Amino acid sequence: MFNKEEVKTETLEEFFSGLKSIKTAKDHIFDYIDSSVTFFEDYLKEKELPHIYPKCYEYEIEGSNGGAHLPEILKYITQDKGIKLQPEWYAASFIQRAHELREWIEKGDIFEAVQCALHLEKDRSDFNLSNLEPKILAGKSRVSEASKMKMKTATKNQSLAKPIFNSFIEKDFSKSRAALHTAKRLKKDHGINVPKSTILDWRGKKLI
């Protein structure tokens, strides 16, 4: 039986220390979080829905919906009122999970950090940024100029899972095996497929 502790062999700080570009890797992750949160917060303000995130977060804390994540909570709330807000609920979900990712990184929980990063990427995909971001970045929106500039930088390299996985598995073969176990667990428990190209053993051969 897979044990989550198998992939918590070291803290994020420790396995990042094995990278030549440790500062770049960590800065990339935190810059991504900060710029994306700003972007989505501006988006919700533009839609005059800044209340969506705090209200749903409070709703989740109360446990009224069985601890479900924000997409499910928002669906429940909006559908109950006959309102369709699909892009908005993924924007709110991203804000919550971005804050969660920062917490997991600070706590040094590798498994939860990777899992949260992959959920964030799915939120971005579900938000359909390919259609919405170009319009916002082109200026056809009231989203702040500062947010647009940050988002332009963030969208050049959007993957959070890749730097986390790469820094984790570049240490040695045992770490890459743990990364493989993590990937299998994510797929089994959450239906999340980790790109095969991100999971390599120390010889550079694909493990899956």
Short mmCIF file of C-alpha atoms in Angstrom, two decimals:
data_model
loop_
_atom_site.label_atom_id
_atom_site.label_comp_id
_atom_site.label_asym_id
_atom_site.label_seq_id
_atom_site.Cartn_x
_atom_site.Cartn_y
_atom_site.Cartn_z
CA MET A 1 0.00 0.00 0.00
CA PHE A 2 1.36 3.40 -0.93
CA ASN A 3 2.35 5.59 1.99
CA LYS A 4 2.46 9.34 1.51
CA GLU A 5 5.44 9.46 3.85
CA GLU A 6 7.50 7.71 1.16
CA VAL A 7 7.70 10.94 -0.80
CA LYS A 8 8.35 13.16 2.21
CA THR A 9 11.99 12.14 2.47
CA GLU A 10 13.18 15.73 2.71
CA THR A 11 11.78 19.23 2.90
CA LEU A 12 11.29 21.40 -0.17
CA GLU A 13 14.11 23.62 1.09
CA GLU A 14 16.42 20.60 1.23
CA PHE A 15 15.68 19.20 -2.21
CA PHE A 16 15.70 22.66 -3.81
CA SER A 17 19.24 23.03 -2.44
CA GLY A 18 20.37 20.43 -4.97
CA LEU A 19 19.52 22.71 -7.87
CA LYS A 20 22.04 25.08 -9.39
CA SER A 21 19.21 27.52 -9.96
CA ILE A 22 17.61 27.17 -6.55
CA LYS A 23 16.66 30.85 -6.34
CA THR A 24 15.23 30.84 -9.86
CA ALA A 25 13.12 27.76 -9.17
CA LYS A 26 11.67 29.10 -5.93
CA ASP A 27 11.18 32.58 -7.35
CA HIS A 28 9.37 31.10 -10.34
CA ILE A 29 6.89 29.31 -8.08
CA PHE A 30 6.19 32.24 -5.78
CA ASP A 31 6.06 34.77 -8.63
CA TYR A 32 3.56 32.52 -10.37
CA ILE A 33 1.41 32.34 -7.26
CA ASP A 34 1.48 36.09 -6.60
CA SER A 35 0.88 37.21 -10.19
CA SER A 36 -1.86 34.67 -10.81
CA VAL A 37 -3.70 35.51 -7.60
CA THR A 38 -3.56 39.21 -8.50
CA PHE A 39 -4.86 38.41 -11.97
CA PHE A 40 -7.82 36.39 -10.73
CA GLU A 41 -8.64 38.85 -7.97
CA ASP A 42 -8.74 41.63 -10.57
CA TYR A 43 -10.91 39.45 -12.78
CA LEU A 44 -13.46 38.90 -10.02
CA LYS A 45 -13.46 42.61 -9.18
CA GLU A 46 -14.12 43.43 -12.82
CA LYS A 47 -17.07 41.05 -12.77
CA GLU A 48 -18.18 42.79 -9.58
CA LEU A 49 -17.89 39.48 -7.76
CA PRO A 50 -15.06 40.05 -5.25
CA HIS A 51 -17.35 38.48 -2.64
CA ILE A 52 -17.23 35.08 -4.36
CA TYR A 53 -13.89 34.00 -2.91
CA PRO A 54 -14.28 35.01 0.76
CA LYS A 55 -17.88 33.81 0.99
CA CYS A 56 -17.06 30.40 -0.47
CA TYR A 57 -13.94 30.06 1.62
CA GLU A 58 -16.00 30.78 4.73
CA TYR A 59 -18.58 28.27 3.51
CA GLU A 60 -15.88 25.61 3.19
CA ILE A 61 -14.42 26.33 6.63
CA GLU A 62 -17.85 25.77 8.13
CA GLY A 63 -17.89 22.32 6.54
CA SER A 64 -21.35 22.84 5.07
CA ASN A 65 -20.44 20.97 1.92
CA GLY A 66 -18.38 18.12 3.30
CA GLY A 67 -15.06 19.90 2.86
CA ALA A 68 -15.38 20.01 -0.92
CA HIS A 69 -13.06 22.22 -2.94
CA LEU A 70 -14.22 25.59 -4.17
CA PRO A 71 -15.37 24.53 -7.66
CA GLU A 72 -17.93 22.17 -6.13
CA ILE A 73 -18.91 24.71 -3.47
CA LEU A 74 -19.40 27.45 -6.04
CA LYS A 75 -21.46 25.15 -8.24
CA TYR A 76 -23.68 24.35 -5.29
CA ILE A 77 -24.15 27.99 -4.32
CA THR A 78 -24.65 29.40 -7.82
CA GLN A 79 -26.88 26.61 -9.10
CA ASP A 80 -29.04 26.92 -6.00
CA LYS A 81 -29.62 30.54 -7.02
CA GLY A 82 -29.97 29.71 -10.70
CA ILE A 83 -26.76 31.55 -11.60
CA LYS A 84 -24.09 30.25 -13.96
CA LEU A 85 -20.58 31.41 -13.02
CA GLN A 86 -18.25 28.69 -14.28
CA PRO A 87 -15.19 30.90 -15.07
CA GLU A 88 -15.66 32.76 -11.80
CA TRP A 89 -15.73 29.67 -9.62
CA TYR A 90 -12.47 28.41 -11.11
CA ALA A 91 -10.92 31.84 -10.59
CA ALA A 92 -11.95 31.74 -6.94
CA SER A 93 -10.72 28.17 -6.63
CA PHE A 94 -7.33 29.17 -8.02
CA ILE A 95 -6.98 31.94 -5.45
CA GLN A 96 -7.65 29.54 -2.60
CA ARG A 97 -5.34 26.82 -3.90
CA ALA A 98 -2.55 29.29 -4.64
CA HIS A 99 -2.54 30.28 -0.98
CA GLU A 100 -2.61 26.58 -0.05
CA LEU A 101 0.42 25.87 -2.24
CA ARG A 102 2.45 28.56 -0.52
CA GLU A 103 1.53 26.99 2.83
CA TRP A 104 2.54 23.48 1.70
CA ILE A 105 5.88 24.76 0.41
CA GLU A 106 6.56 26.59 3.65
CA LYS A 107 5.64 23.45 5.63
CA GLY A 108 7.91 21.32 3.42
CA ASP A 109 5.22 18.81 2.44
CA ILE A 110 6.37 17.60 -0.98
CA PHE A 111 3.40 15.37 -1.79
CA GLU A 112 0.79 18.01 -0.95
CA ALA A 113 2.78 20.73 -2.77
CA VAL A 114 2.95 18.71 -5.98
CA GLN A 115 -0.69 17.69 -5.69
CA CYS A 116 -1.77 21.30 -5.11
CA ALA A 117 0.36 22.53 -8.02
CA LEU A 118 -1.30 20.10 -10.40
CA HIS A 119 -4.74 21.14 -9.18
CA LEU A 120 -3.78 24.76 -9.84
CA GLU A 121 -2.81 23.96 -13.41
CA LYS A 122 -6.14 22.21 -13.90
CA ASP A 123 -7.97 25.26 -12.51
CA ARG A 124 -6.19 27.44 -15.05
CA SER A 125 -7.16 25.08 -17.84
CA ASP A 126 -10.78 24.87 -16.70
CA PHE A 127 -10.87 28.66 -16.53
CA ASN A 128 -10.24 28.61 -20.29
CA LEU A 129 -7.43 31.12 -20.22
CA SER A 130 -6.69 30.58 -23.91
CA ASN A 131 -9.82 32.61 -24.66
CA LEU A 132 -9.93 35.02 -21.73
CA GLU A 133 -6.31 36.02 -21.10
CA PRO A 134 -5.55 37.43 -24.58
CA LYS A 135 -8.54 39.79 -24.32
CA ILE A 136 -7.53 40.95 -20.86
CA LEU A 137 -3.86 41.34 -21.77
CA ALA A 138 -4.83 43.23 -24.94
CA GLY A 139 -6.46 45.89 -22.80
CA LYS A 140 -10.11 45.04 -23.45
CA SER A 141 -10.71 44.95 -19.75
CA ARG A 142 -10.47 46.99 -16.57
CA VAL A 143 -7.97 44.56 -15.04
CA SER A 144 -5.08 46.64 -13.72
CA GLU A 145 -2.04 47.30 -15.91
CA ALA A 146 0.22 45.93 -13.19
CA SER A 147 -1.73 42.68 -13.17
CA LYS A 148 -1.55 42.44 -16.97
CA MET A 149 2.23 42.85 -16.94
CA LYS A 150 2.69 40.26 -14.21
CA MET A 151 0.45 37.83 -16.04
CA LYS A 152 2.36 38.26 -19.30
CA THR A 153 5.48 37.13 -17.45
CA ALA A 154 3.74 34.29 -15.63
CA THR A 155 2.12 32.85 -18.76
CA LYS A 156 5.48 32.41 -20.47
CA ASN A 157 6.24 29.52 -18.12
CA GLN A 158 3.08 28.35 -16.42
CA SER A 159 4.06 24.94 -15.10
CA LEU A 160 4.33 24.67 -11.34
CA ALA A 161 4.50 20.89 -11.23
CA LYS A 162 7.53 20.72 -13.51
CA PRO A 163 10.02 22.66 -11.35
CA ILE A 164 8.77 20.90 -8.23
CA PHE A 165 9.09 17.46 -9.81
CA ASN A 166 12.38 18.20 -11.53
CA SER A 167 14.04 19.53 -8.40
CA PHE A 168 12.72 16.50 -6.52
CA ILE A 169 13.95 13.81 -8.92
CA GLU A 170 17.29 15.27 -9.97
CA LYS A 171 18.83 14.32 -6.63
CA ASP A 172 19.16 10.55 -7.16
CA PHE A 173 17.34 7.42 -8.30
CA SER A 174 15.56 6.80 -4.98
CA LYS A 175 13.99 10.24 -5.20
CA SER A 176 12.82 9.62 -8.75
CA ARG A 177 11.20 6.39 -7.59
CA ALA A 178 9.35 8.38 -4.94
CA ALA A 179 8.26 10.83 -7.62
CA LEU A 180 6.91 7.91 -9.63
CA HIS A 181 4.93 6.70 -6.62
CA THR A 182 3.60 10.22 -6.18
CA ALA A 183 2.49 10.36 -9.81
CA LYS A 184 0.72 7.01 -9.56
CA ARG A 185 -1.05 8.11 -6.38
CA LEU A 186 -2.19 11.36 -7.99
CA LYS A 187 -3.58 9.48 -10.97
CA LYS A 188 -5.30 6.83 -8.87
CA ASP A 189 -6.78 9.10 -6.20
CA HIS A 190 -7.44 12.24 -8.21
CA GLY A 191 -7.45 11.28 -11.88
CA ILE A 192 -4.55 13.66 -12.49
CA ASN A 193 -2.09 12.58 -15.16
CA VAL A 194 1.46 13.75 -14.57
CA PRO A 195 3.26 14.27 -17.92
CA LYS A 196 5.66 11.38 -18.46
CA SER A 197 8.38 13.79 -19.54
CA THR A 198 8.54 15.20 -16.01
CA ILE A 199 9.35 11.88 -14.35
CA LEU A 200 12.82 10.63 -15.25
CA ASP A 201 15.26 8.44 -13.41
CA TRP A 202 18.83 9.56 -12.76
CA ARG A 203 19.95 8.10 -16.12
CA GLY A 204 17.37 10.20 -17.93
CA LYS A 205 15.19 7.24 -18.89
CA LYS A 206 11.46 7.41 -18.53
CA LEU A 207 10.07 5.49 -15.58
CA ILE A 208 6.51 5.45 -16.95
#
